[in-house]
XYZ file of C-alpha atoms in Angstrom:
714
model
C -63.715 40.771 -9.779
C -63.523 43.478 -12.539
C -65.352 46.244 -10.662
C -64.895 49.789 -9.730
C -62.955 50.393 -6.498
C -65.161 51.164 -3.638
C -65.156 54.661 -1.974
C -63.274 55.565 1.048
C -66.494 55.930 3.020
C -67.566 52.414 1.801
C -64.336 50.903 2.871
C -64.264 52.439 6.272
C -67.839 51.568 6.932
C -67.465 48.126 5.670
C -64.163 47.341 7.633
C -65.761 48.494 10.885
C -68.489 45.918 10.307
C -66.032 43.355 9.528
C -67.916 42.702 6.205
C -65.831 44.258 3.561
C -62.304 44.120 2.415
C -60.471 45.882 -0.264
C -57.808 43.762 -1.766
C -55.456 43.481 -4.612
C -55.005 39.999 -5.738
C -55.262 37.218 -8.241
C -58.482 37.342 -10.418
C -58.711 35.772 -13.725
C -55.005 36.097 -14.094
C -54.940 39.838 -13.355
C -54.435 41.963 -10.337
C -57.680 43.636 -9.678
C -59.540 45.554 -7.086
C -61.971 43.164 -5.171
C -64.641 44.209 -2.702
C -67.737 42.526 -1.263
C -69.915 44.267 -3.819
C -67.756 42.830 -6.641
C -68.691 39.358 -6.035
C -71.934 39.698 -3.981
C -70.300 38.471 -0.760
C -73.304 37.657 1.330
C -71.161 35.747 3.998
C -68.101 37.515 5.450
C -67.462 35.776 8.634
C -63.889 37.229 9.250
C -61.068 39.027 7.581
C -60.120 36.095 5.294
C -63.223 34.416 3.805
C -65.844 35.886 1.487
C -68.595 33.796 -0.051
C -71.168 35.135 -2.339
C -74.745 34.090 -2.984
C -73.520 32.490 -6.353
C -71.279 30.258 -4.099
C -68.045 31.620 -5.354
C -65.382 31.961 -2.609
C -62.699 34.632 -2.343
C -59.840 34.221 0.148
C -57.929 37.255 1.466
C -54.303 36.431 1.721
C -52.640 38.160 4.760
C -49.132 37.231 3.570
C -47.669 38.430 0.301
C -46.639 36.008 -2.369
C -43.010 36.234 -3.535
C -42.170 32.982 -4.895
C -42.337 30.975 -1.646
C -45.893 29.586 -2.503
C -47.565 30.953 0.473
C -50.784 31.933 -1.507
C -51.206 28.167 -2.239
C -50.439 27.041 1.210
C -52.700 29.576 3.058
C -55.422 28.727 0.605
C -54.929 25.052 1.126
C -55.474 25.588 5.090
C -58.655 27.492 4.641
C -60.022 25.152 1.895
C -59.293 22.212 4.073
C -61.429 23.226 6.881
C -64.028 25.010 4.912
C -64.497 22.004 2.526
C -64.405 23.893 -0.762
C -62.748 22.870 -4.088
C -59.304 24.864 -4.310
C -59.778 25.099 -7.996
C -62.807 27.281 -7.722
C -61.333 29.710 -5.165
C -60.334 33.228 -5.968
C -57.370 34.731 -4.028
C -57.018 38.440 -3.170
C -54.122 40.362 -1.450
C -55.031 41.887 1.913
C -54.939 45.686 2.235
C -52.803 47.474 4.840
C -54.005 46.661 8.282
C -51.997 45.621 11.294
C -55.279 45.067 13.109
C -56.851 42.753 10.624
C -53.808 41.201 8.995
C -51.081 41.444 11.454
C -48.740 38.469 11.334
C -49.580 36.697 14.741
C -45.933 36.382 15.516
C -44.736 39.850 14.697
C -48.050 41.587 15.421
C -47.543 43.693 12.319
C -48.539 43.044 8.676
C -45.195 41.404 7.530
C -44.135 38.621 5.489
C -40.765 37.361 6.463
C -38.552 35.205 8.982
C -40.143 31.966 7.679
C -43.138 32.599 9.854
C -46.096 32.497 7.500
C -47.091 28.710 8.133
C -46.002 28.887 11.677
C -47.996 31.931 12.310
C -51.100 31.016 10.255
C -51.364 27.251 10.537
C -54.099 27.489 13.221
C -55.633 30.861 12.388
C -56.345 30.008 8.762
C -57.760 26.519 9.791
C -59.942 28.076 12.521
C -61.242 30.582 10.062
C -62.263 27.820 7.661
C -63.644 25.594 10.424
C -65.773 28.478 11.918
C -67.158 29.534 8.564
C -68.043 25.912 7.703
C -69.804 25.521 11.040
C -71.876 28.636 10.431
C -72.886 27.456 6.938
C -73.845 23.907 8.462
C -75.998 25.564 11.032
C -77.796 27.723 8.488
C -78.398 24.756 6.280
C -79.465 22.633 9.106
C -82.024 25.344 10.324
C -83.461 25.551 6.828
C -84.068 21.767 6.988
C -85.069 21.748 10.624
C -82.397 18.999 11.383
C -79.532 18.743 13.953
C -76.379 20.324 12.448
C -74.417 17.258 13.735
C -76.258 15.069 11.168
C -74.912 17.218 8.339
C -71.602 16.923 6.446
C -69.704 19.158 3.859
C -67.838 18.520 0.694
C -66.982 20.773 -2.187
C -68.724 23.780 -1.155
C -71.939 22.124 -0.226
C -73.801 20.934 2.834
C -75.246 17.449 2.843
C -77.871 15.756 4.986
C -77.297 12.024 4.201
C -80.468 10.787 6.063
C -82.780 12.806 3.839
C -80.667 12.913 0.761
C -80.703 16.650 0.761
C -77.824 18.933 -0.430
C -77.315 22.662 -0.663
C -74.660 24.876 -1.928
C -72.956 27.341 0.341
C -74.160 30.369 -1.746
C -77.777 29.479 -1.008
C -77.289 29.700 2.729
C -74.655 32.348 2.624
C -76.934 35.178 3.743
C -78.498 33.325 6.533
C -75.082 32.183 7.849
C -74.010 35.846 7.867
C -76.528 36.542 10.625
C -75.111 33.756 12.897
C -72.491 34.255 15.543
C -69.163 32.552 14.760
C -68.181 29.871 17.257
C -65.607 30.957 19.711
C -63.619 27.555 19.396
C -64.513 25.952 16.061
C -64.023 22.241 15.933
C -60.965 21.464 13.711
C -60.739 18.315 11.499
C -58.791 15.343 12.687
C -55.608 15.232 10.607
C -56.651 11.700 9.516
C -59.674 13.375 7.694
C -57.322 15.921 5.790
C -58.187 16.035 1.936
C -55.655 18.673 1.053
C -53.170 19.324 3.836
C -50.146 16.959 3.578
C -50.726 16.215 -0.135
C -48.847 17.805 -3.099
C -50.543 20.556 -4.914
C -49.762 22.761 -7.774
C -49.074 26.329 -7.095
C -52.209 28.351 -7.836
C -50.165 31.386 -9.302
C -48.278 29.196 -11.808
C -50.519 29.304 -14.731
C -50.761 33.069 -14.474
C -46.902 33.328 -14.423
C -46.611 30.909 -17.473
C -48.939 32.874 -19.609
C -47.652 36.190 -18.578
C -50.859 37.655 -17.342
C -49.800 37.862 -13.571
C -48.725 41.418 -12.617
C -45.890 42.308 -10.292
C -45.214 45.751 -9.021
C -43.078 46.668 -11.846
C -45.944 45.939 -14.351
C -48.414 48.677 -12.811
C -49.354 50.903 -15.543
C -51.987 53.311 -14.280
C -53.321 55.762 -16.816
C -51.001 58.465 -17.764
C -48.028 57.099 -16.057
C -44.449 58.579 -16.646
C -41.213 56.817 -15.869
C -38.331 57.788 -13.667
C -35.080 56.308 -12.452
C -32.889 57.848 -9.886
C -29.209 58.050 -8.507
C -28.092 58.379 -4.872
C -24.870 59.261 -3.425
C -22.198 56.503 -3.985
C -21.202 57.053 -0.376
C -23.800 56.549 2.425
C -24.725 59.842 3.661
C -23.369 61.880 0.824
C -25.143 64.892 -0.670
C -25.642 66.501 -4.139
C -23.217 69.306 -4.697
C -23.900 70.252 -8.226
C -25.704 68.854 -11.280
C -25.080 69.847 -14.858
C -28.149 68.793 -16.648
C -27.597 70.507 -20.081
C -26.985 67.243 -22.129
C -29.800 65.406 -20.471
C -32.446 68.066 -21.259
C -31.506 67.769 -25.006
C -32.429 64.104 -25.167
C -35.772 63.110 -26.747
C -38.456 61.763 -24.206
C -36.720 63.377 -21.122
C -39.409 65.483 -19.414
C -38.119 66.421 -15.906
C -34.996 66.557 -13.819
C -35.515 66.405 -10.150
C -32.602 67.398 -7.856
C -33.179 66.675 -4.181
C -30.467 66.928 -1.458
C -29.395 63.300 -1.507
C -30.766 61.966 -4.835
C -31.224 63.097 -8.497
C -34.048 61.625 -10.574
C -34.946 61.948 -14.245
C -38.575 61.548 -15.554
C -39.307 60.532 -19.051
C -41.847 59.179 -21.383
C -40.434 55.687 -21.026
C -37.744 53.963 -18.874
C -35.117 54.228 -21.607
C -35.411 57.999 -22.007
C -35.236 58.348 -18.082
C -32.179 56.134 -17.989
C -30.410 57.875 -20.933
C -31.220 61.171 -19.365
C -29.698 60.073 -15.878
C -26.611 58.762 -17.463
C -26.120 62.130 -19.302
C -26.086 64.021 -16.148
C -22.904 65.360 -14.681
C -23.310 65.079 -10.941
C -20.888 66.259 -8.274
C -21.195 64.681 -4.901
C -20.121 65.751 -1.339
C -19.012 62.324 -0.112
C -19.350 63.215 3.633
C -18.002 61.363 6.627
C -18.001 57.911 5.261
C -15.608 58.483 2.304
C -12.789 56.488 4.001
C -14.801 53.294 4.772
C -13.482 50.053 3.398
C -14.071 46.509 3.733
C -10.877 46.341 5.736
C -12.158 48.943 8.201
C -15.460 46.953 8.560
C -13.494 43.827 9.625
C -11.258 45.871 11.908
C -14.426 47.427 13.559
C -15.906 43.762 14.008
C -12.593 42.580 15.548
C -12.430 45.677 17.979
C -16.045 45.088 19.004
C -15.469 41.360 19.788
C -13.054 42.482 22.542
C -16.052 43.722 24.557
C -17.667 41.413 26.928
C -21.158 41.484 25.425
C -24.542 40.798 26.773
C -25.266 37.224 28.021
C -28.030 35.765 25.921
C -27.535 32.207 27.475
C -25.862 31.872 30.719
C -23.226 29.176 31.255
C -19.614 28.801 32.207
C -17.363 31.049 30.440
C -14.495 29.375 28.484
C -10.995 30.651 28.662
C -9.812 30.667 25.052
C -6.185 30.463 26.076
C -6.349 27.555 28.402
C -4.415 24.373 27.386
C -7.578 22.127 27.131
C -9.552 24.693 25.103
C -9.974 24.784 21.282
C -11.013 28.207 19.914
C -11.690 29.705 16.443
C -13.215 32.846 14.738
C -15.705 32.671 11.896
C -16.932 35.518 9.736
C -19.322 36.247 6.961
C -19.351 39.189 4.588
C -21.528 41.923 3.457
C -24.142 40.756 0.980
C -26.776 42.411 -1.318
C -30.160 40.775 -2.130
C -30.317 41.318 -5.929
C -33.877 40.201 -6.571
C -34.694 39.550 -10.126
C -37.604 42.145 -10.088
C -35.629 45.362 -9.789
C -36.712 47.745 -6.998
C -39.579 49.741 -7.986
C -42.630 51.825 -6.800
C -45.278 53.736 -8.798
C -46.771 56.698 -6.980
C -49.560 59.159 -7.729
C -49.514 62.082 -5.264
C -52.932 63.942 -5.387
C -54.282 66.702 -3.249
C -54.673 65.166 0.194
C -54.151 61.748 -0.939
C -51.715 59.337 -2.328
C -51.777 55.955 -4.292
C -48.947 53.341 -4.554
C -48.536 50.449 -6.681
C -45.628 48.406 -5.334
C -44.531 44.929 -4.177
C -43.743 45.061 -0.443
C -43.341 42.500 2.400
C -44.611 45.204 4.856
C -47.640 47.107 3.254
C -48.517 48.961 6.590
C -44.924 50.217 7.005
C -45.096 51.408 3.326
C -48.415 53.087 3.820
C -47.078 54.877 6.921
C -43.771 56.002 5.245
C -45.718 57.466 2.409
C -47.980 59.268 4.752
C -45.030 60.574 6.888
C -43.248 62.131 3.681
C -46.482 63.796 2.667
C -47.794 64.865 5.960
C -51.002 62.728 5.427
C -52.874 60.454 7.723
C -52.088 56.800 6.855
C -55.693 56.153 5.791
C -55.194 58.827 3.013
C -52.486 56.509 1.321
C -53.945 53.615 -0.812
C -51.424 50.646 -1.254
C -51.994 48.438 -4.234
C -49.728 45.588 -3.144
C -48.614 43.245 -5.816
C -46.888 39.988 -6.018
C -43.199 40.177 -5.612
C -40.421 39.017 -8.025
C -37.929 38.174 -5.183
C -37.668 39.744 -1.656
C -35.127 38.009 0.391
C -35.428 40.607 2.926
C -34.795 43.590 0.727
C -38.581 44.281 0.378
C -38.948 44.256 4.167
C -37.474 47.815 3.870
C -39.430 50.842 2.682
C -36.528 53.153 1.720
C -37.460 52.953 -1.980
C -41.062 53.821 -1.077
C -39.750 56.954 0.793
C -37.580 57.948 -2.149
C -40.144 57.255 -4.742
C -42.820 59.361 -2.887
C -40.345 62.327 -2.522
C -39.728 62.163 -6.367
C -43.452 61.815 -7.071
C -44.249 64.844 -5.000
C -42.668 66.976 -7.650
C -44.384 65.178 -10.770
C -47.945 65.906 -12.091
C -49.672 62.545 -12.501
C -48.433 59.055 -11.649
C -44.896 58.137 -12.027
C -43.162 54.699 -12.035
C -39.761 54.915 -10.238
C -37.414 51.972 -11.326
C -33.941 51.426 -9.771
C -31.369 49.960 -12.172
C -29.561 46.965 -10.976
C -26.377 48.889 -10.563
C -28.152 51.512 -8.436
C -29.769 48.988 -6.199
C -26.529 46.821 -5.708
C -24.305 49.831 -5.093
C -26.471 51.820 -2.989
C -28.731 49.502 -1.237
C -29.131 48.104 2.369
C -27.068 45.141 3.067
C -26.469 41.997 5.081
C -23.906 43.241 7.405
C -20.482 41.498 8.313
C -20.842 39.273 11.234
C -18.524 37.414 13.324
C -18.616 34.462 15.913
C -15.912 33.754 18.461
C -16.037 30.118 19.580
C -14.222 28.333 22.279
C -14.729 24.788 23.868
C -13.236 23.134 26.895
C -12.405 19.616 25.925
C -12.407 16.394 27.939
C -11.563 13.075 26.050
C -12.218 14.723 22.712
C -15.730 16.019 23.608
C -16.927 19.559 24.547
C -17.665 19.876 28.173
C -18.319 23.689 28.081
C -18.730 25.800 24.938
C -18.752 29.591 24.547
C -20.212 31.421 21.470
C -19.919 35.237 21.244
C -21.835 36.669 18.310
C -20.903 40.209 16.959
C -23.077 41.973 14.573
C -25.586 44.755 14.168
C -29.079 44.830 15.822
C -31.392 45.034 12.843
C -34.312 44.234 14.931
C -33.729 47.143 17.170
C -34.385 49.493 14.144
C -36.913 47.263 12.301
C -39.015 46.003 15.249
C -38.036 47.860 18.483
C -40.377 45.988 20.801
C -38.506 42.806 20.112
C -35.192 44.418 21.139
C -34.998 43.973 24.850
C -32.183 43.696 27.425
C -29.593 44.527 24.688
C -30.294 41.242 22.910
C -31.089 40.943 19.211
C -33.219 37.807 19.062
C -32.331 37.372 15.496
C -28.635 37.774 15.833
C -28.491 34.877 18.374
C -30.896 32.673 16.628
C -29.520 29.207 16.238
C -26.732 30.040 18.677
C -28.632 29.981 21.937
C -30.589 26.903 20.772
C -28.751 24.294 18.763
C -29.675 20.676 17.825
C -26.883 19.392 20.204
C -27.098 18.255 23.840
C -24.319 20.295 25.340
C -23.536 20.082 28.945
C -22.716 23.670 29.357
C -23.358 26.332 26.635
C -22.655 30.077 27.132
C -23.909 32.681 24.373
C -23.165 36.397 24.403
C -23.928 39.091 22.046
C -22.036 42.266 21.104
C -24.026 44.874 19.256
C -21.783 46.411 16.627
C -23.263 48.772 13.893
C -20.772 48.985 11.111
C -19.702 52.587 10.115
C -20.769 53.700 6.615
C -23.259 50.725 5.890
C -27.115 50.469 5.960
C -27.852 47.043 7.308
C -30.915 45.020 6.931
C -32.202 41.341 6.994
C -30.964 38.867 4.303
C -32.517 35.471 3.608
C -31.416 33.112 6.402
C -30.948 36.085 8.709
C -29.091 35.306 12.117
C -28.887 31.555 11.649
C -26.646 32.218 8.516
C -23.878 33.361 10.926
C -24.606 31.102 13.818
C -25.078 27.842 11.890
C -22.125 28.495 9.763
C -19.843 29.013 12.884
C -21.309 26.287 14.881
C -21.312 23.602 12.258
C -17.711 24.531 11.098
C -16.596 24.483 14.950
C -18.116 21.055 15.306
C -16.167 19.759 12.397
C -13.047 21.270 13.748
C -13.662 19.676 17.209
C -14.207 16.345 15.365
C -11.021 16.617 13.490
C -9.061 17.423 16.690
C -10.630 14.442 18.235
C -9.682 12.208 15.356
C -13.326 11.407 14.846
C -15.721 11.000 11.825
C -17.875 14.296 11.588
C -21.040 12.254 11.346
C -20.166 10.035 14.367
C -19.007 12.980 16.417
C -22.442 14.699 15.772
C -24.357 11.501 16.581
C -22.525 11.468 19.959
C -23.829 14.950 20.665
C -27.542 14.306 19.801
C -30.348 12.862 21.629
C -30.681 9.348 20.116
C -34.346 9.599 19.882
C -34.697 13.213 18.865
C -35.684 14.723 15.602
C -32.176 16.186 14.949
C -30.630 12.625 15.192
C -33.379 11.394 12.792
C -32.703 13.897 10.038
C -28.923 13.441 10.493
C -29.240 9.642 9.972
C -31.654 10.120 7.224
C -29.373 12.541 5.246
C -26.218 10.297 5.954
C -28.175 7.128 4.659
C -29.337 9.036 1.532
C -26.044 10.589 0.762
C -24.017 7.486 1.143
C -21.937 8.804 3.896
C -18.623 6.860 4.250
C -18.513 5.618 0.794
C -15.146 6.208 -1.201
C -14.658 9.462 -3.141
C -11.846 10.454 -5.557
C -8.920 12.537 -4.207
C -9.671 16.008 -3.407
C -13.394 15.382 -2.940
C -15.211 15.369 0.239
C -18.503 15.361 2.047
C -19.547 17.885 4.546
C -22.403 18.026 7.038
C -24.564 20.813 8.399
C -27.146 19.808 11.335
C -29.325 22.750 12.252
C -32.355 23.736 14.143
C -33.724 27.005 13.091
C -36.970 28.605 12.213
C -38.644 25.797 14.049
C -37.530 23.173 11.666
C -34.737 20.514 11.735
C -32.427 19.958 8.720
C -29.441 17.938 8.002
C -27.694 18.827 4.744
C -24.734 16.973 3.285
C -22.841 18.301 0.450
C -20.323 16.692 -1.930
C -17.654 18.669 -3.520
C -14.603 18.324 -5.687
C -11.789 20.646 -5.434
C -9.448 21.505 -8.336
C -5.760 22.054 -8.079
C -6.399 25.815 -8.582
C -8.721 25.667 -5.494
C -11.967 26.082 -7.520
C -14.722 24.282 -5.829
C -17.484 22.349 -7.703
C -20.622 21.264 -5.709
C -21.790 18.040 -7.217
C -24.470 16.887 -4.956
C -26.553 18.101 -2.123
C -28.723 15.785 0.090
C -31.045 17.369 2.699
C -33.413 15.701 5.096
C -36.105 17.960 6.618
C -38.346 17.634 9.513
C -40.552 20.922 9.473
C -43.363 19.391 11.515
C -46.702 18.995 9.669
C -46.159 19.626 6.000
C -49.034 21.450 4.266
C -47.824 21.178 0.769
C -44.796 18.730 0.336
C -44.094 20.152 -3.283
C -43.974 23.650 -1.778
C -41.403 22.526 0.980
C -39.141 20.703 -1.517
C -39.182 23.734 -3.823
C -38.333 26.111 -0.954
C -35.442 23.902 0.085
C -34.118 23.635 -3.511
C -34.369 27.354 -3.926
C -32.706 28.107 -0.618
C -29.775 25.874 -1.595
C -29.258 27.666 -4.800
C -29.459 30.955 -3.108
C -26.896 29.699 -0.362
C -24.663 28.204 -2.812
C -24.399 31.462 -4.607
C -23.285 33.131 -1.421
C -20.718 30.432 -0.337
C -19.167 30.120 -3.836
C -19.181 33.618 -5.193
C -20.867 36.479 -3.238
C -19.628 39.393 -1.187
C -20.108 43.227 -1.275
C -16.660 44.998 -0.843
C -16.059 48.757 -0.141
C -13.282 51.092 -1.149
C -13.338 54.700 -0.302
C -16.826 54.296 0.938
C -18.018 53.009 -2.486
C -19.452 49.485 -3.364
C -17.297 47.833 -5.808
C -19.718 45.487 -7.349
C -22.474 46.587 -9.674
C -24.287 43.742 -11.526
C -24.332 40.019 -11.981
C -20.934 39.850 -13.817
C -19.259 40.700 -10.461
C -21.880 39.789 -7.956
C -22.288 36.257 -9.087
C -25.255 33.987 -8.839
C -25.038 30.328 -9.468
C -25.248 29.607 -13.081
C -26.788 26.532 -14.783
C -23.497 24.821 -15.425
C -22.729 25.058 -11.699
C -25.890 23.537 -10.463
C -25.417 20.320 -8.437
C -27.826 17.446 -8.067
C -30.131 18.204 -5.113
C -32.214 15.633 -3.231
C -34.783 16.549 -0.581
C -36.258 13.982 1.815
C -39.149 15.009 3.965
C -39.753 13.463 7.424
C -43.416 12.752 8.170
C -44.301 14.612 11.275
C -47.189 15.561 13.522
C -45.178 18.287 15.233
C -46.211 21.996 15.066
C -45.152 23.477 11.597
C -41.805 25.103 11.266
C -40.416 27.572 8.842
C -39.013 26.579 5.470
C -38.316 29.509 3.464
C -34.851 30.259 4.746
C -33.388 27.009 6.307
C -32.179 25.851 3.019
C -30.086 28.876 2.465
C -28.484 28.487 5.818
C -27.724 24.802 5.773
C -25.977 24.483 2.427
C -23.220 27.044 3.245
C -21.545 25.252 6.235
C -22.147 21.855 4.518
C -20.199 22.929 1.427
C -17.518 24.516 3.621
C -17.139 21.358 5.731
C -16.936 19.385 2.456
C -14.020 21.500 1.332
C -12.411 20.978 4.864
C -12.659 17.184 4.249
C -11.296 17.319 0.751
C -8.488 19.425 1.547
C -7.658 19.599 5.199
C -8.326 23.490 4.963
C -10.942 25.049 7.154
C -12.358 28.163 5.653
C -13.293 30.523 8.455
C -14.594 33.519 6.205
C -17.146 33.323 3.504
C -17.225 33.345 0.449
C -14.684 30.351 -0.543
C -11.371 31.761 -1.381
C -9.718 29.297 -3.921
C -6.325 30.713 -3.090
C -6.436 29.225 0.282
C -7.129 25.757 -0.691
C -5.140 25.533 -3.992
C -2.709 22.715 -4.116
C 0.561 24.071 -3.692
C 3.471 22.981 -6.147
């Protein structure tokens, strides 16, 4: 795959014919340019599969790999139906194209929302099956036999009756002249050789030996380095810059002052950082200089007084009535803090631009760069790399916009890298959210339940066609549809955009708020009814349903009901979100000073058909760690418009000595695949909060856990 990049004319001609793809992906452990001419792809039946006359198979990945294992999963789906050995396959990253590589759920080229398997389970299988059918037809025609008498295995077509076999490469050119079947016949799941069986990640060896390149590793010839600083207050502008000391530092080459950002360009990152630190910058804070965490909570509370838009109609519950139990639950602002710092390498040329970046939305990155430069999107080349942590942060293209604005003023390519402090303090955040819950009770059970969700409409900005009727479909996710059989459920939504904060998606998105509030409220109702939280949930679920099954399985594996020491407790989260059912039981111990130690987490998962069981288990484990960091430690706070946290010392992630024992149990299922990248983050938070409730009798209604609220009083 180490070949020269095709010309723009070749690219356009080839894409129009459906027989050429420019992609950046894994190739011999390196990220390299791949085109059909690079591996003699005689057979290109669709946008995803390329087979050369040498029999080598390249699969074009429409979703970006960012640690979730999607390269392996999608490759397994294609290889299963195509009948090729996964060990021989080369993977390549798709170029920007909503038309060819748009996520079937979102209709744009986007990796997020735990949709990759849900969106591509059938398309990838159909692509593999159609290609296999064409290769079989070509081989059968060569042998003058009925295609139905042929079989395939490991990249070969076999005719058992005559004992003949032929490799895919030998019939690739002939197959390319055939018409793909409109409805290819898919394998019976009983015949699966790959799907449903554990498989090692295809990208792991390259990560282990260090040869795999992320966006931050891009080093085009002649590249300079830059880092930047934006106003500490959202909307603030540059008033004055004293650059006298910075200019004197060795390695500092250029100081760029824009209206809202200042950047320093140097021979290397250290020179750029030292130069930026030496600048004396005066800012005009603007209108948001008085914003604080308290004003954010006050704004949320005021918004909750509005009636909201009905997302699920039912009987409204009067929270002041005698037979009603009510509560309010809130979650804080959070940063993403991916381990790979935000970065974007840009080379602005006359009439063109080239990007090296890791992004979850490559077409959006292409378009924003084109907009800044006044170019057609086709004039912007995007080399998309694997991502060292996204969590929703790299669904945004603000870093591309800023990087291109800086690069406009630099001669040659420049790599712009955000420091950890710059990204945490001046980023886009998961907003504060709130849920106002009320249930009318009869004999301890809810006969009517109202759930009012208050928070921003990120979807309205990010994907406007999905915002209809004043409803943010993400904000009400897991509120309008729960795992419970409720006789009367009302859900309403109040759109509230917090002042002075840029909001965006954060791993777990809307269900983070709604599952935390719903599951905490169910525990409150169980407590008021004097019932065991497990028994109470069982009484609210379909005895034969998937929710009940994961609930019972998790309870069995966790040893629910067995004795625990004093100030220890178990808590449950039962959720249906992202198309998957999860039951998580957390076990905690609470010290006298209120410090919470999570000792064990047991999760049962029914995510429908499981493509790679190892991948599912890894995602649940990783999601739990991500969620535990949030429930135990994390929040972003504001004072005078400025974020108070700056790095991992005060924006804590879970540390090794805090790691609990995690057990994940998968439920075999033939149901349609559900999402798995985010559910584990969601479920662990209410499970831990409910465990604290069981251990101390204190229900925490705002995250993260505040030890002072649960400290044993003298």
